[in-house]
Amino acid sequence: MNVNMNFLQELLSSIGRRSRGQGSHADKQGSSNGLSRLSTLCETLMHPVGEASQILTAQEALERYATLDDAGRLAFFRLLADHYAAVPEEIHAAYAEYRTHEDNASLETLFAACEPRRQHLLRRLNLCPGGTYELVKMRSDLLGLLKANPELKPLDADFAHLFASWFNRGFLVLESIDWNTPAAVLEKIIRYEAVHAINDWSDLRRRLDPDDRHCYAFFHPATGDEPLIFVEVALCRGIPNNIQGILAGGDDVRPEDADTAAFYSISNCQSGLKGISFGNFLIKQVVQELKRELPNLEKFVTLSPVPGFAQWLEQERKAHPEGGGAEIASGLEDGPWLADAKAREKLQPAVRGLAAHYLVDAKHGSGLPLDPVARFHLGNGATLHRLNWPGDTSDKGLKQSHGLMVNYLYELDRIEQNHEAFSREGTVACAGEIRRDAKQGRARLRNSTTKADA
């Protein structure tokens, strides 16, 4: 049955594309015409029709959406938010029925009444081949409009609710990416790399081809060769402290001689899946894969950026111009430390203290660490293990963190314990040295006469 249905979907989609091919140009002439037709198609999808008609209608609806300009997309999202919301009268009636009977049947009716009608519409749009990925791109468009149009947040909540089910861990497929992976996928790895830009194919080959380099990605059956998230791994002797050395090349260590796997880049690929967690599953499964393949590996760490450190330090300088952090911030921006080893040595204790204080004590509005990368890894159960300064002297590294990088340590027997403590109490699991550095950093910020110490 599934094979027959897949064949039917492909056949109907092919027929639909041919039959609509001549009209597509006219649709692009006016977004209002496209929006009007799209509205009609959506209303059609809300009514019972045969599966073949549903597939064709959903296919055309998504194609019509793709022709809309920015104003047309905003109008369409407002249509979904307003016209396809739950119906209050139906909710009140269903609730009254439930209060009278309090049985499973009336409870089911109440649940159905409370669900916004647009969730049903999105499920119908998902029927056609490629529909899931088109809806992911649609949500990406929506996210770009939310800040200026907060009234659309309930619509985004519906997308997130459905995607959490459609992209749960049971559907994800882990694939190893190497130099022999099809070029179509490799091109996407280059495009989606978000931490350390891949400059060209030679640069990509340095990350994939050597024996001491690995890359893993999650895929979903409904999105084809579009990766959802991927992680790049370097096998090392000891814990690495500098990203430039890793990016320069590979084959420095034979895999059987390595004792450490360093996750040095994790990139989410689909902005439309924001808020859907993949990274925690990815890291844990890759750890298991590597441990099975290379039992000699003893440590699993990251070499992570600290993207909010420079901005936080600048805010501290403006808020407390006479404080101990102001002079350090000036020294990092204007001083000769990048080329002068003695200047680096002089600054290092202060930088370590302020960085540790930022990572351990500075909090987001949620009460969790201010730094987004710290929230991610600590939330996954990792330990804040070591500060590396300077660890990234690229232009991006200097701009976002004054060259600071961090090792987060994934200890297999402590991941769940750390995760639970972080989730319940916001506890930051960290090495004793970092906790001592954080204490010194707090004192430095309170002290306005630290010139001699700096």
CSV table of C-alpha atoms in Angstrom, one decimal, residues 260-447:
chain,number,residue,atom,x,y,z
A,260,THR,CA,40.6,12.4,22.5
A,261,ALA,CA,37.7,13.2,20.1
A,262,ALA,CA,37.2,17.0,19.8
A,263,PHE,CA,33.9,18.3,18.5
A,264,TYR,CA,35.0,21.6,17.0
A,265,SER,CA,32.0,22.7,14.9
A,266,ILE,CA,28.3,22.0,15.3
A,267,SER,CA,26.0,23.7,12.7
A,268,ASN,CA,22.2,23.7,12.5
A,269,CYS,CA,21.2,23.7,8.9
A,270,GLN,CA,17.5,24.6,8.8
A,271,SER,CA,16.5,27.9,10.3
A,272,GLY,CA,12.8,26.8,10.0
A,273,LEU,CA,13.5,24.2,12.7
A,274,LYS,CA,14.6,26.6,15.3
A,275,GLY,CA,13.7,25.4,18.8
A,276,ILE,CA,13.6,21.7,17.7
A,277,SER,CA,16.5,20.1,19.6
A,278,PHE,CA,18.8,17.9,17.6
A,279,GLY,CA,22.3,18.7,19.0
A,280,ASN,CA,22.0,16.8,22.2
A,281,PHE,CA,20.9,13.6,20.4
A,282,LEU,CA,23.6,14.1,17.8
A,283,ILE,CA,26.6,14.5,20.2
A,284,LYS,CA,25.5,11.6,22.4
A,285,GLN,CA,25.0,9.3,19.4
A,286,VAL,CA,28.3,10.3,17.8
A,287,VAL,CA,30.1,9.6,21.1
A,288,GLN,CA,28.6,6.1,21.1
A,289,GLU,CA,29.6,5.6,17.4
A,290,LEU,CA,33.2,6.8,18.0
A,291,LYS,CA,33.6,4.7,21.2
A,292,ARG,CA,32.4,1.6,19.4
A,293,GLU,CA,34.7,2.2,16.4
A,294,LEU,CA,37.7,3.4,18.5
A,295,PRO,CA,37.7,2.0,22.0
A,296,ASN,CA,41.0,3.7,22.6
A,297,LEU,CA,39.3,7.1,22.9
A,298,GLU,CA,39.2,8.2,26.5
A,299,LYS,CA,37.9,11.8,26.3
A,300,PHE,CA,35.1,13.5,24.4
A,301,VAL,CA,35.4,17.3,24.4
A,302,THR,CA,34.4,20.3,22.4
A,303,LEU,CA,36.6,23.2,21.3
A,304,SER,CA,33.8,25.8,21.4
A,305,PRO,CA,33.5,29.5,20.7
A,306,VAL,CA,32.3,31.9,23.3
A,307,PRO,CA,30.2,34.2,21.0
A,308,GLY,CA,28.8,36.6,23.7
A,309,PHE,CA,32.0,37.3,25.7
A,310,ALA,CA,33.2,40.4,23.8
A,311,GLN,CA,29.7,42.0,23.8
A,312,TRP,CA,29.2,41.3,27.5
A,313,LEU,CA,32.6,42.7,28.4
A,314,GLU,CA,31.8,45.9,26.4
A,315,GLN,CA,28.6,46.3,28.3
A,316,GLU,CA,30.4,45.9,31.6
A,317,ARG,CA,32.9,48.6,30.5
A,318,LYS,CA,30.0,51.0,29.7
A,319,ALA,CA,28.1,50.2,32.9
A,320,HIS,CA,31.2,50.5,35.1
A,321,PRO,CA,33.8,52.7,33.3
A,322,GLU,CA,35.9,52.9,36.5
A,323,GLY,CA,35.7,49.1,37.2
A,324,GLY,CA,38.3,46.5,36.8
A,325,GLY,CA,36.8,45.2,33.6
A,326,ALA,CA,37.1,48.4,31.7
A,327,GLU,CA,40.8,48.5,31.5
A,328,ILE,CA,41.0,44.8,30.5
A,329,ALA,CA,38.5,45.5,27.7
A,330,SER,CA,40.6,48.4,26.4
A,331,GLY,CA,43.7,46.3,26.6
A,332,LEU,CA,42.1,43.5,24.6
A,333,GLU,CA,40.9,45.8,21.9
A,334,ASP,CA,43.8,48.2,21.7
A,335,GLY,CA,46.8,46.4,23.2
A,336,PRO,CA,49.6,44.5,21.4
A,337,TRP,CA,48.8,41.1,23.0
A,338,LEU,CA,48.1,39.4,19.7
A,339,ALA,CA,51.7,39.7,18.6
A,340,ASP,CA,53.4,40.2,22.0
A,341,ALA,CA,53.8,37.1,24.2
A,342,LYS,CA,54.7,39.3,27.2
A,343,ALA,CA,51.6,41.4,26.8
A,344,ARG,CA,49.5,38.2,26.6
A,345,GLU,CA,51.1,36.8,29.7
A,346,LYS,CA,50.3,40.0,31.6
A,347,LEU,CA,46.6,40.0,30.5
A,348,GLN,CA,46.0,36.3,30.9
A,349,PRO,CA,45.0,36.1,34.6
A,350,ALA,CA,42.5,38.9,34.2
A,351,VAL,CA,41.0,37.5,31.0
A,352,ARG,CA,40.7,34.1,32.5
A,353,GLY,CA,38.9,35.5,35.6
A,354,LEU,CA,36.5,37.6,33.6
A,355,ALA,CA,35.8,34.8,31.1
A,356,ALA,CA,35.1,32.3,33.9
A,357,HIS,CA,32.8,34.8,35.7
A,358,TYR,CA,30.9,35.4,32.4
A,359,LEU,CA,30.4,31.7,31.8
A,360,VAL,CA,29.6,30.7,35.3
A,361,ASP,CA,27.7,33.7,36.7
A,362,ALA,CA,26.3,35.9,33.9
A,363,LYS,CA,22.7,34.9,33.4
A,364,HIS,CA,20.1,35.0,30.6
A,365,GLY,CA,16.6,36.3,31.3
A,366,SER,CA,15.7,32.6,31.8
A,367,GLY,CA,18.1,32.3,34.7
A,368,LEU,CA,20.4,30.1,32.6
A,369,PRO,CA,23.9,31.1,31.4
A,370,LEU,CA,24.0,34.2,29.2
A,371,ASP,CA,26.3,32.5,26.6
A,372,PRO,CA,24.2,30.5,24.1
A,373,VAL,CA,26.9,27.9,23.5
A,374,ALA,CA,27.3,27.4,27.2
A,375,ARG,CA,23.6,26.9,27.6
A,376,PHE,CA,23.6,24.3,24.8
A,377,HIS,CA,26.5,22.1,26.1
A,378,LEU,CA,25.8,22.5,29.8
A,379,GLY,CA,22.2,21.6,29.1
A,380,ASN,CA,23.4,18.5,27.3
A,381,GLY,CA,25.2,17.4,30.5
A,382,ALA,CA,28.7,18.5,29.7
A,383,THR,CA,31.2,20.0,32.1
A,384,LEU,CA,32.9,23.4,31.6
A,385,HIS,CA,36.4,22.0,31.6
A,386,ARG,CA,39.0,24.5,30.4
A,387,LEU,CA,39.4,28.1,29.1
A,388,ASN,CA,41.7,28.6,26.2
A,389,TRP,CA,43.1,32.1,25.5
A,390,PRO,CA,43.9,32.8,22.9
A,391,GLY,CA,42.2,29.9,21.2
A,392,ASP,CA,40.9,31.5,18.0
A,393,THR,CA,42.8,34.3,16.4
A,394,SER,CA,40.6,34.6,13.3
A,395,ASP,CA,38.8,37.9,12.7
A,396,LYS,CA,35.5,36.3,13.8
A,397,GLY,CA,37.1,34.8,16.9
A,398,LEU,CA,38.7,38.1,17.9
A,399,LYS,CA,35.5,40.1,17.3
A,400,GLN,CA,33.1,37.8,19.2
A,401,SER,CA,35.3,36.6,22.1
A,402,HIS,CA,38.7,38.4,22.0
A,403,GLY,CA,40.1,35.0,20.8
A,404,LEU,CA,38.6,33.0,23.8
A,405,MET,CA,37.6,29.3,23.3
A,406,VAL,CA,36.4,26.7,25.7
A,407,ASN,CA,36.6,22.9,26.1
A,408,TYR,CA,33.4,21.3,27.3
A,409,LEU,CA,33.9,17.8,28.6
A,410,TYR,CA,31.4,15.0,28.0
A,411,GLU,CA,31.9,12.4,30.7
A,412,LEU,CA,29.7,9.4,29.8
A,413,ASP,CA,29.0,8.5,33.4
A,414,ARG,CA,28.2,12.1,34.5
A,415,ILE,CA,26.1,13.4,31.5
A,416,GLU,CA,22.7,12.6,33.0
A,417,GLN,CA,23.6,13.8,36.5
A,418,ASN,CA,24.9,17.1,35.1
A,419,HIS,CA,21.9,17.5,32.8
A,420,GLU,CA,19.5,17.0,35.7
A,421,ALA,CA,21.3,19.5,38.0
A,422,PHE,CA,21.4,22.1,35.2
A,423,SER,CA,17.7,21.6,34.3
A,424,ARG,CA,16.4,21.7,37.8
A,425,GLU,CA,18.6,24.3,39.5
A,426,GLY,CA,20.7,25.9,36.7
A,427,THR,CA,23.8,24.4,38.2
A,428,VAL,CA,26.9,25.0,36.0
A,429,ALA,CA,29.2,21.9,36.2
A,430,CYS,CA,32.7,23.1,35.9
A,431,ALA,CA,36.3,22.3,36.8
A,432,GLY,CA,37.6,23.6,40.2
A,433,GLU,CA,40.1,25.9,38.5
A,434,ILE,CA,37.4,27.6,36.5
A,435,ARG,CA,35.3,28.2,39.6
A,436,ARG,CA,38.3,29.8,41.3
A,437,ASP,CA,38.9,31.9,38.3
A,438,ALA,CA,35.3,33.0,38.4
A,439,LYS,CA,35.7,34.1,42.0
A,440,GLN,CA,38.6,36.3,41.0
A,441,GLY,CA,36.7,37.7,38.0
A,442,ARG,CA,33.8,38.7,40.3
A,443,ALA,CA,36.3,40.5,42.6
A,444,ARG,CA,38.0,42.2,39.7
A,445,LEU,CA,34.7,43.7,38.4
A,446,ARG,CA,33.9,45.0,41.9
A,447,ASN,CA,37.3,46.6,42.3
